[in-house]
Amino acid sequence: MSVAEGIQAFEFSNVRKTYEVTIENFRMKTKGAKTTLVVNLLSTENLKFSLEIDPAGNTMYPNHVGVYLRNNSLVDATVNYSVSVVGQILKENNALFKKVGTVESSWGWPTFLRHEDYRIKDMMVFSVKLHVVKAGVVSQAVSLQNVLAQNTKIEENIVAITEKLSSLEATTATKFEALDAIANTIQTCPPARPIPCPECPICLDDMKPPTKIIQCKGGHFICEKCRSRPSVQFCPSCREEFIGRAVGIEGYLRQLFGNN
């Protein structure tokens, strides 16, 4: 059920704080435009209070300094408070501060000091004392309908997540089947044949790099080592003369076998 309207619970408190607020060039501010100086004071989990000072006064009291205490909390609070300058307690009060956003969330004195008062200085020091006597308890009105709606939304999210997991499992299974098929194909493929390399017809050694290769007019090849023999004057395959290095085939073999 929801929290009944018009009922508010308070808890007693013993929060006591003293603050010293220093404002420079204060005398000049009393003669300037009508502005409000805001200083944040008390700040706890549930309570937030600030000090508001009107150096030049307001339209109703233009020749006075106004000082107010404002409740910026979401709960009401009863507070004993005092504001003094130059060590003298000028004003003190006890009030029920309504929560932020209401008319009675701020209490104070529009005629705190007259502008001609001798205590108005260029450097003003305000001493503020707060004693929170009691404060409202923060309540969350949660209806049964809201709880049911949240449970329904959670259940819908669970169903959606379950469906996504099922879809992901199906997709994963399909991918694993594809991987198994690829693995089987690789295993059943015949081994790759080694790349053939031309042999020297004389010594029968492979002419892999860095072997230097000699070519005849007929396009046959022998290794340079065999060509350097005095007995080898003609191509053993076609009896043609040798015409020099076969740099083209040497480059091709380097691409196949590297520079070993």
CSV table of N, CA and C in Angstrom, one decimal, residues 93-164:
chain,number,residue,atom,x,y,z
A,93,ASN,N,16.8,32.2,16.9
A,93,ASN,CA,15.4,31.8,16.7
A,93,ASN,C,15.3,30.3,16.7
A,94,ASN,N,14.0,29.9,16.8
A,94,ASN,CA,13.7,28.5,16.7
A,94,ASN,C,12.5,28.4,15.7
A,95,ALA,N,12.7,27.6,14.7
A,95,ALA,CA,11.7,27.5,13.6
A,95,ALA,C,11.6,26.1,13.0
A,96,LEU,N,10.4,25.9,12.5
A,96,LEU,CA,10.1,24.6,11.7
A,96,LEU,C,10.4,25.0,10.2
A,97,PHE,N,11.4,24.5,9.7
A,97,PHE,CA,11.7,24.8,8.3
A,97,PHE,C,11.1,23.7,7.4
A,98,LYS,N,10.2,24.2,6.6
A,98,LYS,CA,9.5,23.2,5.6
A,98,LYS,C,10.6,22.8,4.6
A,99,LYS,N,10.3,21.7,3.9
A,99,LYS,CA,11.2,21.2,2.9
A,99,LYS,C,11.4,22.1,1.7
A,100,VAL,N,12.4,21.9,1.0
A,100,VAL,CA,12.8,22.8,-0.1
A,100,VAL,C,11.6,22.9,-1.1
A,101,GLY,N,11.5,24.1,-1.6
A,101,GLY,CA,10.4,24.4,-2.6
A,101,GLY,C,9.2,25.0,-2.0
A,102,THR,N,9.1,25.1,-0.7
A,102,THR,CA,7.9,25.6,-0.1
A,102,THR,C,8.2,27.0,0.5
A,103,VAL,N,7.1,27.7,0.8
A,103,VAL,CA,7.2,29.1,1.2
A,103,VAL,C,8.0,29.2,2.5
A,104,GLU,N,7.7,28.3,3.4
A,104,GLU,CA,8.3,28.4,4.8
A,104,GLU,C,9.6,27.6,4.9
A,105,SER,N,10.3,27.4,3.7
A,105,SER,CA,11.6,26.7,3.8
A,105,SER,C,12.7,27.7,4.2
A,106,SER,N,12.4,29.0,4.3
A,106,SER,CA,13.4,30.0,4.6
A,106,SER,C,12.9,30.8,5.8
A,107,TRP,N,13.8,31.0,6.8
A,107,TRP,CA,13.5,31.9,7.9
A,107,TRP,C,14.7,32.8,8.2
A,108,GLY,N,14.5,34.0,8.6
A,108,GLY,CA,15.6,34.9,8.9
A,108,GLY,C,15.1,36.3,9.3
A,109,TRP,N,16.0,37.3,9.0
A,109,TRP,CA,15.7,38.7,9.4
A,109,TRP,C,16.1,39.6,8.3
A,110,PRO,N,15.1,40.2,7.7
A,110,PRO,CA,15.3,41.2,6.6
A,110,PRO,C,16.0,42.5,7.1
A,111,THR,N,15.9,42.7,8.5
A,111,THR,CA,16.5,43.9,9.1
A,111,THR,C,17.6,43.5,10.0
A,112,PHE,N,18.5,42.6,9.6
A,112,PHE,CA,19.5,42.1,10.5
A,112,PHE,C,20.4,43.2,11.0
A,113,LEU,N,20.9,44.0,10.1
A,113,LEU,CA,21.7,45.2,10.5
A,113,LEU,C,21.4,46.4,9.6
A,114,ARG,N,21.4,47.6,10.2
A,114,ARG,CA,21.2,48.8,9.4
A,114,ARG,C,22.6,49.1,8.7
A,115,HIS,N,22.5,49.7,7.5
A,115,HIS,CA,23.7,50.0,6.8
A,115,HIS,C,24.7,50.9,7.5
A,116,GLU,N,24.1,51.8,8.4
A,116,GLU,CA,25.0,52.7,9.1
A,116,GLU,C,25.4,52.1,10.4
A,117,ASP,N,25.1,50.9,10.7
A,117,ASP,CA,25.6,50.3,12.0
A,117,ASP,C,27.1,50.2,12.0
A,118,TYR,N,27.6,50.4,13.2
A,118,TYR,CA,29.1,50.5,13.3
A,118,TYR,C,29.7,49.1,13.1
A,119,ARG,N,29.0,48.1,13.2
A,119,ARG,CA,29.5,46.7,13.0
A,119,ARG,C,29.6,46.3,11.6
A,120,ILE,N,29.2,47.2,10.6
A,120,ILE,CA,29.4,46.9,9.2
A,120,ILE,C,30.9,47.2,8.9
A,121,LYS,N,31.6,46.2,8.4
A,121,LYS,CA,33.0,46.4,8.1
A,121,LYS,C,33.3,46.0,6.7
A,122,ASP,N,34.5,46.3,6.2
A,122,ASP,CA,34.9,45.9,4.9
A,122,ASP,C,35.0,44.3,4.9
A,123,MET,N,35.6,43.8,6.0
A,123,MET,CA,35.7,42.4,6.1
A,123,MET,C,34.7,41.9,7.2
A,124,MET,N,33.6,41.3,6.7
A,124,MET,CA,32.6,40.9,7.6
A,124,MET,C,32.7,39.4,8.0
A,125,VAL,N,32.6,39.0,9.2
A,125,VAL,CA,32.7,37.7,9.7
A,125,VAL,C,31.4,37.3,10.4
A,126,PHE,N,30.6,36.4,9.8
A,126,PHE,CA,29.4,36.0,10.4
A,126,PHE,C,29.6,34.6,11.1
A,127,SER,N,29.1,34.5,12.3
A,127,SER,CA,29.1,33.2,13.0
A,127,SER,C,27.7,32.7,13.0
A,128,VAL,N,27.6,31.4,12.5
A,128,VAL,CA,26.3,30.8,12.4
A,128,VAL,C,26.3,29.5,13.3
A,129,LYS,N,25.3,29.3,14.1
A,129,LYS,CA,25.2,28.1,15.0
A,129,LYS,C,23.9,27.5,14.6
A,130,LEU,N,23.9,26.1,14.4
A,130,LEU,CA,22.7,25.4,14.0
A,130,LEU,C,22.6,24.2,15.0
A,131,HIS,N,21.4,24.0,15.5
A,131,HIS,CA,21.1,22.8,16.3
A,131,HIS,C,19.8,22.2,15.7
A,132,VAL,N,19.9,21.1,15.0
A,132,VAL,CA,18.8,20.4,14.5
A,132,VAL,C,18.1,19.6,15.6
A,133,VAL,N,16.9,20.0,16.0
A,133,VAL,CA,16.2,19.4,17.1
A,133,VAL,C,15.6,18.1,16.6
A,134,LYS,N,14.9,18.2,15.5
A,134,LYS,CA,14.2,17.0,14.9
A,134,LYS,C,14.1,17.2,13.4
A,135,ALA,N,14.0,16.1,12.6
A,135,ALA,CA,13.9,16.2,11.2
A,135,ALA,C,13.0,15.1,10.7
A,136,GLY,N,12.4,15.4,9.6
A,136,GLY,CA,11.5,14.4,9.0
A,136,GLY,C,12.2,13.2,8.5
A,137,VAL,N,11.5,12.0,8.5
A,137,VAL,CA,12.1,10.8,8.0
A,137,VAL,C,11.8,10.7,6.5
A,138,VAL,N,12.8,10.4,5.7
A,138,VAL,CA,12.6,10.2,4.3
A,138,VAL,C,11.8,9.0,4.0
A,139,SER,N,10.6,9.1,3.4
A,139,SER,CA,9.8,7.9,3.1
A,139,SER,C,9.7,7.8,1.6
A,140,GLN,N,9.6,6.5,1.2
A,140,GLN,CA,9.4,6.2,-0.2
A,140,GLN,C,8.0,5.5,-0.3
A,141,ALA,N,7.1,6.2,-1.0
A,141,ALA,CA,5.8,5.6,-1.2
A,141,ALA,C,5.8,4.7,-2.3
A,142,VAL,N,5.8,3.4,-2.0
A,142,VAL,CA,5.9,2.4,-3.1
A,142,VAL,C,4.6,1.6,-3.0
A,143,SER,N,3.8,1.7,-4.1
A,143,SER,CA,2.5,1.0,-4.1
A,143,SER,C,2.6,-0.4,-4.6
A,144,LEU,N,1.6,-1.3,-4.2
A,144,LEU,CA,1.6,-2.7,-4.6
A,144,LEU,C,1.6,-2.8,-6.2
A,145,GLN,N,0.9,-1.8,-6.8
A,145,GLN,CA,0.9,-1.9,-8.3
A,145,GLN,C,2.3,-1.6,-8.9
A,146,ASN,N,3.0,-0.7,-8.2
A,146,ASN,CA,4.4,-0.5,-8.7
A,146,ASN,C,5.3,-1.7,-8.6
A,147,VAL,N,5.1,-2.4,-7.4
A,147,VAL,CA,5.9,-3.6,-7.2
A,147,VAL,C,5.6,-4.6,-8.2
A,148,LEU,N,4.3,-4.8,-8.5
A,148,LEU,CA,3.9,-5.8,-9.5
A,148,LEU,C,4.4,-5.5,-10.9
A,149,ALA,N,4.3,-4.2,-11.2
A,149,ALA,CA,4.8,-3.7,-12.5
A,149,ALA,C,6.3,-4.0,-12.7
A,150,GLN,N,7.0,-3.7,-11.6
A,150,GLN,CA,8.5,-4.0,-11.6
A,150,GLN,C,8.8,-5.5,-11.8
A,151,ASN,N,8.0,-6.3,-11.0
A,151,ASN,CA,8.2,-7.7,-11.2
A,151,ASN,C,7.9,-8.2,-12.6
A,152,THR,N,6.8,-7.7,-13.2
A,152,THR,CA,6.5,-8.1,-14.5
A,152,THR,C,7.6,-7.7,-15.5
A,153,LYS,N,8.1,-6.5,-15.3
A,153,LYS,CA,9.2,-6.0,-16.2
A,153,LYS,C,10.5,-6.9,-16.0
A,154,ILE,N,10.7,-7.3,-14.8
A,154,ILE,CA,11.9,-8.2,-14.6
A,154,ILE,C,11.7,-9.6,-15.2
A,155,GLU,N,10.4,-10.1,-15.1
A,155,GLU,CA,10.1,-11.4,-15.8
A,155,GLU,C,10.3,-11.2,-17.3
A,156,GLU,N,9.8,-10.1,-17.9
A,156,GLU,CA,10.0,-9.9,-19.3
A,156,GLU,C,11.4,-9.9,-19.7
A,157,ASN,N,12.2,-9.2,-18.9
A,157,ASN,CA,13.7,-9.2,-19.2
A,157,ASN,C,14.3,-10.5,-19.1
A,158,ILE,N,13.9,-11.3,-18.1
A,158,ILE,CA,14.4,-12.7,-18.0
A,158,ILE,C,14.1,-13.5,-19.3
A,159,VAL,N,12.8,-13.4,-19.7
A,159,VAL,CA,12.4,-14.2,-20.9
A,159,VAL,C,13.2,-13.7,-22.1
A,160,ALA,N,13.4,-12.4,-22.3
A,160,ALA,CA,14.2,-11.9,-23.4
A,160,ALA,C,15.6,-12.4,-23.4
A,161,ILE,N,16.2,-12.4,-22.2
A,161,ILE,CA,17.6,-12.9,-22.0
A,161,ILE,C,17.7,-14.4,-22.3
A,162,THR,N,16.7,-15.1,-21.9
A,162,THR,CA,16.6,-16.6,-22.2
A,162,THR,C,16.6,-16.9,-23.6
A,163,GLU,N,15.7,-16.1,-24.4
A,163,GLU,CA,15.6,-16.3,-25.8
A,163,GLU,C,16.9,-15.9,-26.5
A,164,LYS,N,17.6,-14.9,-26.0
A,164,LYS,CA,18.9,-14.5,-26.7
A,164,LYS,C,19.9,-15.6,-26.4
